PDB file of C-alpha atoms in Angstrom:
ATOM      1  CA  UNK A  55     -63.932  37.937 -68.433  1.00 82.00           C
ATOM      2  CA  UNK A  56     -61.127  40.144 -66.525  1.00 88.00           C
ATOM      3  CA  UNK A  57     -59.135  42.070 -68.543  1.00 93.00           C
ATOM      4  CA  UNK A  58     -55.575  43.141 -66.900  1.00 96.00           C
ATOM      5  CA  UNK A  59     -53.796  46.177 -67.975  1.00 97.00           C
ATOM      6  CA  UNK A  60     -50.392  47.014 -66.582  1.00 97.00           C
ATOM      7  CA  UNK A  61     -48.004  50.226 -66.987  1.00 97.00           C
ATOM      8  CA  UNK A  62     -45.245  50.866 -67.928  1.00 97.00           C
ATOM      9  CA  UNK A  63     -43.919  48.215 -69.730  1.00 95.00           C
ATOM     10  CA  UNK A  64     -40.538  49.192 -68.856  1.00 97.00           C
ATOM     11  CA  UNK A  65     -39.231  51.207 -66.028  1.00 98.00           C
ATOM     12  CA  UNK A  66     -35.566  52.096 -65.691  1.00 98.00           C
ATOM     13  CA  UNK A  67     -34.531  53.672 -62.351  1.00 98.00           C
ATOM     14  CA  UNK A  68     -31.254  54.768 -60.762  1.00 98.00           C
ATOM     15  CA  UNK A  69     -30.445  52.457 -57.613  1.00 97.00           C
ATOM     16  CA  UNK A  70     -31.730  54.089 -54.396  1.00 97.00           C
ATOM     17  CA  UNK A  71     -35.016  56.001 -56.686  1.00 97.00           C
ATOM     18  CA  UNK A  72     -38.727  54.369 -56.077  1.00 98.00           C
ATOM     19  CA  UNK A  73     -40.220  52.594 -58.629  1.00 98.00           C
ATOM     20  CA  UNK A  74     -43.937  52.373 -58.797  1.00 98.00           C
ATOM     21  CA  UNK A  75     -46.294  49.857 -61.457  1.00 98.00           C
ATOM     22  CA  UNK A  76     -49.708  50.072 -61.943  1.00 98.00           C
ATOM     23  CA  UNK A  77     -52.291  47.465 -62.969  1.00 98.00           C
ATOM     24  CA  UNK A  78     -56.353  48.408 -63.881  1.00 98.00           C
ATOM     25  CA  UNK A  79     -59.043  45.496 -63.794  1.00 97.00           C
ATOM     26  CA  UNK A  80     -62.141  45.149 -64.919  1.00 96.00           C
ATOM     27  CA  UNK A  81     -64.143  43.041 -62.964  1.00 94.00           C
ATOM     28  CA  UNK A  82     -65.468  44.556 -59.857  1.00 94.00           C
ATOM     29  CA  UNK A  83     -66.054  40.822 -58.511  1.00 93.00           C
ATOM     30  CA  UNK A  84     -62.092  40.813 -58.145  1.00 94.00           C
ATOM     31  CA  UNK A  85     -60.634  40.416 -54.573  1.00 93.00           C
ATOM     32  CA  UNK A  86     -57.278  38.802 -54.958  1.00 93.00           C
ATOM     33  CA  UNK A  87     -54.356  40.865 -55.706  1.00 95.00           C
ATOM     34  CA  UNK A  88     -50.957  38.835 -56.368  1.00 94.00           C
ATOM     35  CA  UNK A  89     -47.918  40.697 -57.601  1.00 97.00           C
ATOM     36  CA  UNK A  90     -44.884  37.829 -58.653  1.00 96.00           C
ATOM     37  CA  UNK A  91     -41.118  38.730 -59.675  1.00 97.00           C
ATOM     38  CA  UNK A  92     -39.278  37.053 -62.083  1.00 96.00           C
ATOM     39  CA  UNK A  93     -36.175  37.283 -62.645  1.00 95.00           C
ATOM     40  CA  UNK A  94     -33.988  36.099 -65.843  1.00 92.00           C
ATOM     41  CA  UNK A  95     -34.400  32.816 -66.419  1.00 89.00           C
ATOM     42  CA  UNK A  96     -35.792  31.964 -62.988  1.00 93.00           C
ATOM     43  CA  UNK A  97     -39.765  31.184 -61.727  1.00 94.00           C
ATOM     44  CA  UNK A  98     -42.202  33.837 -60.818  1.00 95.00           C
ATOM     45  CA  UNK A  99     -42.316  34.417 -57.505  1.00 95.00           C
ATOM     46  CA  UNK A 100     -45.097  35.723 -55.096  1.00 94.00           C
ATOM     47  CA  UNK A 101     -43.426  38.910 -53.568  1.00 96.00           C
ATOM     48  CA  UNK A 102     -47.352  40.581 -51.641  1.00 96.00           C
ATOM     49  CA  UNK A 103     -50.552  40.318 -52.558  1.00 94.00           C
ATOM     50  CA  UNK A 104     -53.775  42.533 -50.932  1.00 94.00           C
ATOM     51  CA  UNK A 105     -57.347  41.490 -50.588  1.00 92.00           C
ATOM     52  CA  UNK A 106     -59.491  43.698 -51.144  1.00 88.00           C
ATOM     53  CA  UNK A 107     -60.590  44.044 -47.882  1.00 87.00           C
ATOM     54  CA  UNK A 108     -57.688  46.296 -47.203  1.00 86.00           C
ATOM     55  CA  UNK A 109     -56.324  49.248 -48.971  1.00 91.00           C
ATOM     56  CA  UNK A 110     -52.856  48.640 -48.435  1.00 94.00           C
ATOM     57  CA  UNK A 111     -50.115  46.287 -47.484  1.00 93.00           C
ATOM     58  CA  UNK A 112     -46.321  46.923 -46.789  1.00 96.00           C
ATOM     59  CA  UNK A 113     -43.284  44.235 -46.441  1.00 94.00           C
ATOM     60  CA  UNK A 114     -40.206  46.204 -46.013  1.00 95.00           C
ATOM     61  CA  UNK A 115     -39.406  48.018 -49.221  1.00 97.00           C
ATOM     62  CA  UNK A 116     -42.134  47.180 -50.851  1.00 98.00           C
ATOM     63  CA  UNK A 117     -46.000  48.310 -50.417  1.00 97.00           C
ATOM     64  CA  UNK A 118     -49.415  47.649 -52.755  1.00 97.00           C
ATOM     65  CA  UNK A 119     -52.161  49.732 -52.762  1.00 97.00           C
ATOM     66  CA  UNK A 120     -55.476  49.387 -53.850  1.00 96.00           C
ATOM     67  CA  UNK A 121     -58.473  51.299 -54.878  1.00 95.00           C
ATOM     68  CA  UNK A 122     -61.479  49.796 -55.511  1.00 94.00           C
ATOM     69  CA  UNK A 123     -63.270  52.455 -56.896  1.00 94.00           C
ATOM     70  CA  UNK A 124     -60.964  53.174 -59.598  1.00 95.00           C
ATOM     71  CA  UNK A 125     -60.257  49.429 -60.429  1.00 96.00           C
ATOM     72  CA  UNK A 126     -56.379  49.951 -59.843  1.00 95.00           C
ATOM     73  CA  UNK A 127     -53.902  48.373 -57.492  1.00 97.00           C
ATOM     74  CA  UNK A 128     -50.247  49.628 -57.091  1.00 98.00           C
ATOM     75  CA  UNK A 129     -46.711  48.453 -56.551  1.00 98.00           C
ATOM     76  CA  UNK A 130     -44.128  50.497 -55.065  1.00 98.00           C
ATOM     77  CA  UNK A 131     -40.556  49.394 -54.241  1.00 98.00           C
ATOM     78  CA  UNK A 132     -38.744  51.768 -52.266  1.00 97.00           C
ATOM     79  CA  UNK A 133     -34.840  52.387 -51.920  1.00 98.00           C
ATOM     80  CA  UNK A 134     -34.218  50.333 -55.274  1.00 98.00           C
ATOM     81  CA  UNK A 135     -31.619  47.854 -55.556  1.00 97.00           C
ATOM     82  CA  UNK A 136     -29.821  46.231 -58.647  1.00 96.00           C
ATOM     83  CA  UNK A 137     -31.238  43.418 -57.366  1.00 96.00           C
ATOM     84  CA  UNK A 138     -34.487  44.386 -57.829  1.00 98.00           C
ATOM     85  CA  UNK A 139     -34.236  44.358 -61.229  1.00 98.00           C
ATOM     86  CA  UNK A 140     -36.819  41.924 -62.934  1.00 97.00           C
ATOM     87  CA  UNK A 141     -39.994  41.215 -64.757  1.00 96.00           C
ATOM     88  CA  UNK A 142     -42.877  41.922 -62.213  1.00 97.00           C
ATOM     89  CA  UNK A 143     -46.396  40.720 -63.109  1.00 96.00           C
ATOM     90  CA  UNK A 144     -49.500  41.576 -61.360  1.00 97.00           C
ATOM     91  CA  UNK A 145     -52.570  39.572 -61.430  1.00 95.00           C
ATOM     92  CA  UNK A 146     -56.336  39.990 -60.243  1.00 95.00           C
ATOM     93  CA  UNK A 147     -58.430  36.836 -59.682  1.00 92.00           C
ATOM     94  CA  UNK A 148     -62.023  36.956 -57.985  1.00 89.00           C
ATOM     95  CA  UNK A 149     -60.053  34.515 -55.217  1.00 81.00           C
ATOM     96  CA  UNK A 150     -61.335  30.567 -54.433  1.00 81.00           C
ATOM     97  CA  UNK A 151     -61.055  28.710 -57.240  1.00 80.00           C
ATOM     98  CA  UNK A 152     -60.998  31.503 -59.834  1.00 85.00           C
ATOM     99  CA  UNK A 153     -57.778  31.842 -61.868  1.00 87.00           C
ATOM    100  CA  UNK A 154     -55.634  34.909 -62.158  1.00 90.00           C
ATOM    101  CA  UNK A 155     -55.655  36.963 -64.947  1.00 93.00           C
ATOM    102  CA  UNK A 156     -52.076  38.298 -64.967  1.00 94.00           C
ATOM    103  CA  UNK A 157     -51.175  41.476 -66.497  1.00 95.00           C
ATOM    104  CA  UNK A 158     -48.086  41.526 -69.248  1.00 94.00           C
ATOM    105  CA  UNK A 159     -45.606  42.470 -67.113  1.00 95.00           C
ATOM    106  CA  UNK A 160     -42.957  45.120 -66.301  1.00 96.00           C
ATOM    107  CA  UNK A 161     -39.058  45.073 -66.933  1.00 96.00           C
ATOM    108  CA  UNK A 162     -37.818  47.166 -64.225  1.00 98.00           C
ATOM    109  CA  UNK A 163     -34.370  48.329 -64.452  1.00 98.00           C
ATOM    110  CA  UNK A 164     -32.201  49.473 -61.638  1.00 98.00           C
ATOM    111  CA  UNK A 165     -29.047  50.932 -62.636  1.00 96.00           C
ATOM    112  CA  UNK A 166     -26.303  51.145 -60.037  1.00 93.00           C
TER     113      UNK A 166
ATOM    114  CA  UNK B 600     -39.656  21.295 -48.149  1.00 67.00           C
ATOM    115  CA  UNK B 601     -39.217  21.125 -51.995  1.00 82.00           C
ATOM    116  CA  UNK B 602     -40.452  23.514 -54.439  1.00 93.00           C
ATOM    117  CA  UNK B 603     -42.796  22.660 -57.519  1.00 97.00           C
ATOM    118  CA  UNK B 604     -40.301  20.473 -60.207  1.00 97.00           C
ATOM    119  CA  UNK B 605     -41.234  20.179 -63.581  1.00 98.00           C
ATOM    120  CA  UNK B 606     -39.203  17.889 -66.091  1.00 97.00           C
ATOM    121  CA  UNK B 607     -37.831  18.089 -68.619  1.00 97.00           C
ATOM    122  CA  UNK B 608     -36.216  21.439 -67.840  1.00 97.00           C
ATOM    123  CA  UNK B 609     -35.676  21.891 -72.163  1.00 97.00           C
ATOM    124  CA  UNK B 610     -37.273  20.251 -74.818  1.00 97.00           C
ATOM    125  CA  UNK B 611     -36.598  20.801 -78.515  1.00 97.00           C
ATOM    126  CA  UNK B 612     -39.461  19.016 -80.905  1.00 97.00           C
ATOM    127  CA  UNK B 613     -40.494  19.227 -84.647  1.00 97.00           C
ATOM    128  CA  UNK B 614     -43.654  20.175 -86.014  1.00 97.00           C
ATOM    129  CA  UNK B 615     -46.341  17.296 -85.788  1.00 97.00           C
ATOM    130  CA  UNK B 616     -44.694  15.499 -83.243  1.00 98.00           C
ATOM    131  CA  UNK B 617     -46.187  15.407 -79.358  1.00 98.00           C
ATOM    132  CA  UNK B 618     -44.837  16.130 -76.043  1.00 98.00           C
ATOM    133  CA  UNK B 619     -45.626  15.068 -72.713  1.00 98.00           C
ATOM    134  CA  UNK B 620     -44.550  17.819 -70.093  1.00 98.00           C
ATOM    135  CA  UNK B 621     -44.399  16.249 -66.291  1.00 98.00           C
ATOM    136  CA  UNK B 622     -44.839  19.104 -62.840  1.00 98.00           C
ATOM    137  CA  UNK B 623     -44.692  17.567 -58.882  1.00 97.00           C
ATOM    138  CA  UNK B 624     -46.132  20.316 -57.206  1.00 96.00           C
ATOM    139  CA  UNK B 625     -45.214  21.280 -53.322  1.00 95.00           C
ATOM    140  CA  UNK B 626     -45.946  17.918 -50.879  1.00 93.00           C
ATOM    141  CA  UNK B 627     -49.401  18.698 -49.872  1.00 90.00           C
ATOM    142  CA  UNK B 628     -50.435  20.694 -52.621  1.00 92.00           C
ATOM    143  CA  UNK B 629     -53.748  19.995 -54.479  1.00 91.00           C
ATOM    144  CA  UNK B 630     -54.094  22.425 -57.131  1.00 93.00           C
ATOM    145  CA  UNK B 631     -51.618  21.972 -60.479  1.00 95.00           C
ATOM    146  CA  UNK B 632     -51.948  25.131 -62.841  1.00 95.00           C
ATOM    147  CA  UNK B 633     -50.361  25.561 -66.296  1.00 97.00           C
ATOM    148  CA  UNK B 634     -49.166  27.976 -68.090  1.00 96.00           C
ATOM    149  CA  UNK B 635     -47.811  29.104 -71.474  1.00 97.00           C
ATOM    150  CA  UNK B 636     -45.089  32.021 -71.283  1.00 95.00           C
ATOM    151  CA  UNK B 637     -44.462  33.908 -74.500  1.00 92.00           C
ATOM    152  CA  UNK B 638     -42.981  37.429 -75.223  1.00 85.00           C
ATOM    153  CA  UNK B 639     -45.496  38.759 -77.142  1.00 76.00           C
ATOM    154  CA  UNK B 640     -48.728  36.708 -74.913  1.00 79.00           C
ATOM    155  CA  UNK B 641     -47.056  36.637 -71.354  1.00 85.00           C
ATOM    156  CA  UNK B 642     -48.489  34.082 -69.210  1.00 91.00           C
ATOM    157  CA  UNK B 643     -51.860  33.098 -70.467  1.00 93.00           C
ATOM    158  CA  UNK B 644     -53.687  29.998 -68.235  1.00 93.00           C
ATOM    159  CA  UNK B 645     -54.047  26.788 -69.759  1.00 95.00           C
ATOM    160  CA  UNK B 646     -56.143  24.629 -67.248  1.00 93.00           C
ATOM    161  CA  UNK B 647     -56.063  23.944 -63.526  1.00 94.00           C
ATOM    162  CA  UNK B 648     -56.387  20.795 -61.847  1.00 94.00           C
ATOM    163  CA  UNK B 649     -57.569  19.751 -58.083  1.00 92.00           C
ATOM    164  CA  UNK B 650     -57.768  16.085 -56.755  1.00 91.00           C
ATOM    165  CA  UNK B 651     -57.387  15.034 -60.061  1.00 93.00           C
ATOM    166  CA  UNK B 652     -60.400  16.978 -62.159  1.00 94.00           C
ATOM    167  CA  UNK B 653     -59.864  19.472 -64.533  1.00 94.00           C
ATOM    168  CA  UNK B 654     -61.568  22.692 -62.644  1.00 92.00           C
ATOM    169  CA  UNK B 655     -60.649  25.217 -65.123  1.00 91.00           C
ATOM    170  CA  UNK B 656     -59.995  25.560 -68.440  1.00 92.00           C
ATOM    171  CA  UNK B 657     -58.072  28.437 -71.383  1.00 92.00           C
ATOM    172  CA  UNK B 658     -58.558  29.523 -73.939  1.00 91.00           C
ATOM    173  CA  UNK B 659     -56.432  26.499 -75.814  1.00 95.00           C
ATOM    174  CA  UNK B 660     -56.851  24.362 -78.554  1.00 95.00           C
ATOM    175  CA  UNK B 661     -57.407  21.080 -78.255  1.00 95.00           C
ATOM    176  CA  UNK B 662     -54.196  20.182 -78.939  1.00 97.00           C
ATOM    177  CA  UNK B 663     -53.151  21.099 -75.582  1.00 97.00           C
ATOM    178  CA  UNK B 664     -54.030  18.225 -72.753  1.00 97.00           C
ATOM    179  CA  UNK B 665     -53.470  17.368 -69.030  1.00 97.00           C
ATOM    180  CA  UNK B 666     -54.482  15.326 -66.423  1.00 97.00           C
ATOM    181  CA  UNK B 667     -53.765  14.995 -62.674  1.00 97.00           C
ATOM    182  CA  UNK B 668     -52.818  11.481 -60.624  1.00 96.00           C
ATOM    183  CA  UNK B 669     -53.941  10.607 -57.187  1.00 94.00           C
ATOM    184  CA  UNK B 670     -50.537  11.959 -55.680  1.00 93.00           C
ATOM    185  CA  UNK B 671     -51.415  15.495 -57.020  1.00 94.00           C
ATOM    186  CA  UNK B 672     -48.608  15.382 -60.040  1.00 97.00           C
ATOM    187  CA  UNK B 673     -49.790  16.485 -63.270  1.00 98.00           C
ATOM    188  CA  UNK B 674     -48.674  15.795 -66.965  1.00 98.00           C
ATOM    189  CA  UNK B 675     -49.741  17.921 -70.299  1.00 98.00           C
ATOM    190  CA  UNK B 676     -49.493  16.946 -73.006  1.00 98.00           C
ATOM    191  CA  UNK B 677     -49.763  18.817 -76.964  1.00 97.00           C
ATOM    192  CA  UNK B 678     -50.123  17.054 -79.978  1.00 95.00           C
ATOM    193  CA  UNK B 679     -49.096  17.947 -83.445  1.00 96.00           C
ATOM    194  CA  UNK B 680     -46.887  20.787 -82.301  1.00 97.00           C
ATOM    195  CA  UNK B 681     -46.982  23.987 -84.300  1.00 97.00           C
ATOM    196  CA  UNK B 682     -44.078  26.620 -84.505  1.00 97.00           C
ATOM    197  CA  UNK B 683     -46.005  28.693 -82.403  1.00 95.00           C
ATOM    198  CA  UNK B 684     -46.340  26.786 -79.755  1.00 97.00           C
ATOM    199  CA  UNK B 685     -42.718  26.941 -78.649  1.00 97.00           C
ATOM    200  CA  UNK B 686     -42.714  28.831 -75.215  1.00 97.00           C
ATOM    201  CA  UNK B 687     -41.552  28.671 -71.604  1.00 97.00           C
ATOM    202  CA  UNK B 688     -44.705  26.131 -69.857  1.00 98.00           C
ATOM    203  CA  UNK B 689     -44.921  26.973 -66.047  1.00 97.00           C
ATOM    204  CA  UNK B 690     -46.815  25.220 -63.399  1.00 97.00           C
ATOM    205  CA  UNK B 691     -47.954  26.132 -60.228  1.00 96.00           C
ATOM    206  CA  UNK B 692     -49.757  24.252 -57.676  1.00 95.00           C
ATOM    207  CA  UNK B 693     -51.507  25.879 -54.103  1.00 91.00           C
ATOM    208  CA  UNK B 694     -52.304  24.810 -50.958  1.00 82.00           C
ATOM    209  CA  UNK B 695     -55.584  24.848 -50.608  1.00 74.00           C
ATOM    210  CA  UNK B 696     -58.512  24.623 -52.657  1.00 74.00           C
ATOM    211  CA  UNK B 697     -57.860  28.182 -53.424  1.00 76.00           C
ATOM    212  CA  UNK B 698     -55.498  28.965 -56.157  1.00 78.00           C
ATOM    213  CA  UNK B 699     -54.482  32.180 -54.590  1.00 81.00           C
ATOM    214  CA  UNK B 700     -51.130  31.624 -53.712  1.00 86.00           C
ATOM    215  CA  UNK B 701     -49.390  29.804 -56.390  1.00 91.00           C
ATOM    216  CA  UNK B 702     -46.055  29.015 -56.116  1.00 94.00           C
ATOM    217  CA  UNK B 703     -44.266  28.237 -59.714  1.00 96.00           C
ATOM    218  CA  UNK B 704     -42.033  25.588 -60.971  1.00 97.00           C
ATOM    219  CA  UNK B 705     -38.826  26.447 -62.754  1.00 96.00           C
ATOM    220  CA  UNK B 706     -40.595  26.088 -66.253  1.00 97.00           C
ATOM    221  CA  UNK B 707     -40.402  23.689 -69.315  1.00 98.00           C
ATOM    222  CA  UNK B 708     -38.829  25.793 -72.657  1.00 97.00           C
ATOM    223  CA  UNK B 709     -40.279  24.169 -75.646  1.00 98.00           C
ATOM    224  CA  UNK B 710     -39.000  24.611 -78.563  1.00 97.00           C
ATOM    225  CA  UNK B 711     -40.393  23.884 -82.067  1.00 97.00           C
ATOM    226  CA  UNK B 712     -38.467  23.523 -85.237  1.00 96.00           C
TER     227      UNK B 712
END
């Protein structure tokens, strides 16, 4: 089955830095890229996801990237906020009615 | 229009006894996933429902149950609850028959004593 790794764990950042997260998959067959935010004691939330039809997708501060070659897909937040500051899980799923695997997550810290 | 709702919002059980965990997903919505949220596991799938058949299936004893009614709400259910199965129980439903797209309830924390 897929196997998601994702990096760091933890990421602590000063408010205004970038912050970037990156997730490797396993199965080449994957096409669905989700990345959710959750923040303390609230839902994950869908914040982009990329097919991988594309190699990258931006909505305002943030961006994904993807290379299918390398079996990695990016997330970079730009111009950090304390706000920002949440668990962020990425997930790869071969789309339709295949589940996501979701990766364990990273605590990102932005420190005003 | 309203988000996915799961009830109860906190449940505290003893070992052996059963629970019964209720999601609504989004009006519309076909597809009812579940979760289990741990520290140590993050979220790890349980099953997936769509127009009320189980499509896919965890990893999961079992111990761990659902099912899915004719207006798309879903219900799981564990028996004989073990200490380790205290955790925060998400759903998620999706539009489409797709479960790309999920959009997540606010959770169910379990907790076994």
């Amino acid at each position: 089955g897929e196997n998601v790794e994702q990096h760091p764990s933890t990421l602590s950042v000063q408010e205004g830095d970038s912050a970037v997260i990156k997730c490797t998959y396993s199965d080449s067959a994957s096409n669905y890229f989700p990345w959710y935010k959750q923040e303390l004691g609230k839902r994950p939330q869908l914040i982009i996801d990329i097919r991988s039809n594309v190699g990258e997708k931006k909505d305002q501060r943030i961006a994904v990237t993807l290379n299918k070659t390398a079996k990695h897909f990016s997330l970079h937040i730009t111009e950090t906020q304390p706000e920002d500051s949440a668990v962020y899980f990425c997930a790869a799923s071969k789309g339709g009615s295949y589940i996501p695997t979701f990766g364990r997550g990273t605590s990102l810290i932005v420190h005003p | 229009k309203a988000g996915v709702t799961q009830t109860p919002r906190y449940l505290i059980k003893t070992r052996g006894q059963q629970v019964t965990l209720s999601c609504s997903p989004i009006s519309g919505h076909r597809s009812v996933s579940w979760y289990q949220q741990t520290p140590g596991q993050g979220l790890q799938f349980l099953f997936e429902y769509f127009s009320e058949t189980q499509r896919n299936k965890g990893n999961f004893p079992g111990r761990f149950s659902g099912r899915q009614f004719s207006n798309s709400r879903s219900e799981m259910n564990v028996s004989t609850l073990e200490l380790g199965d205290s955790a925060l129980y998400l759903c998620a439903s999706s539009r489409l028959e797709s479960v790309d797209e999920q959009f997540f309830g606010p959770g169910t924390r379990l907790t076994v004593l």
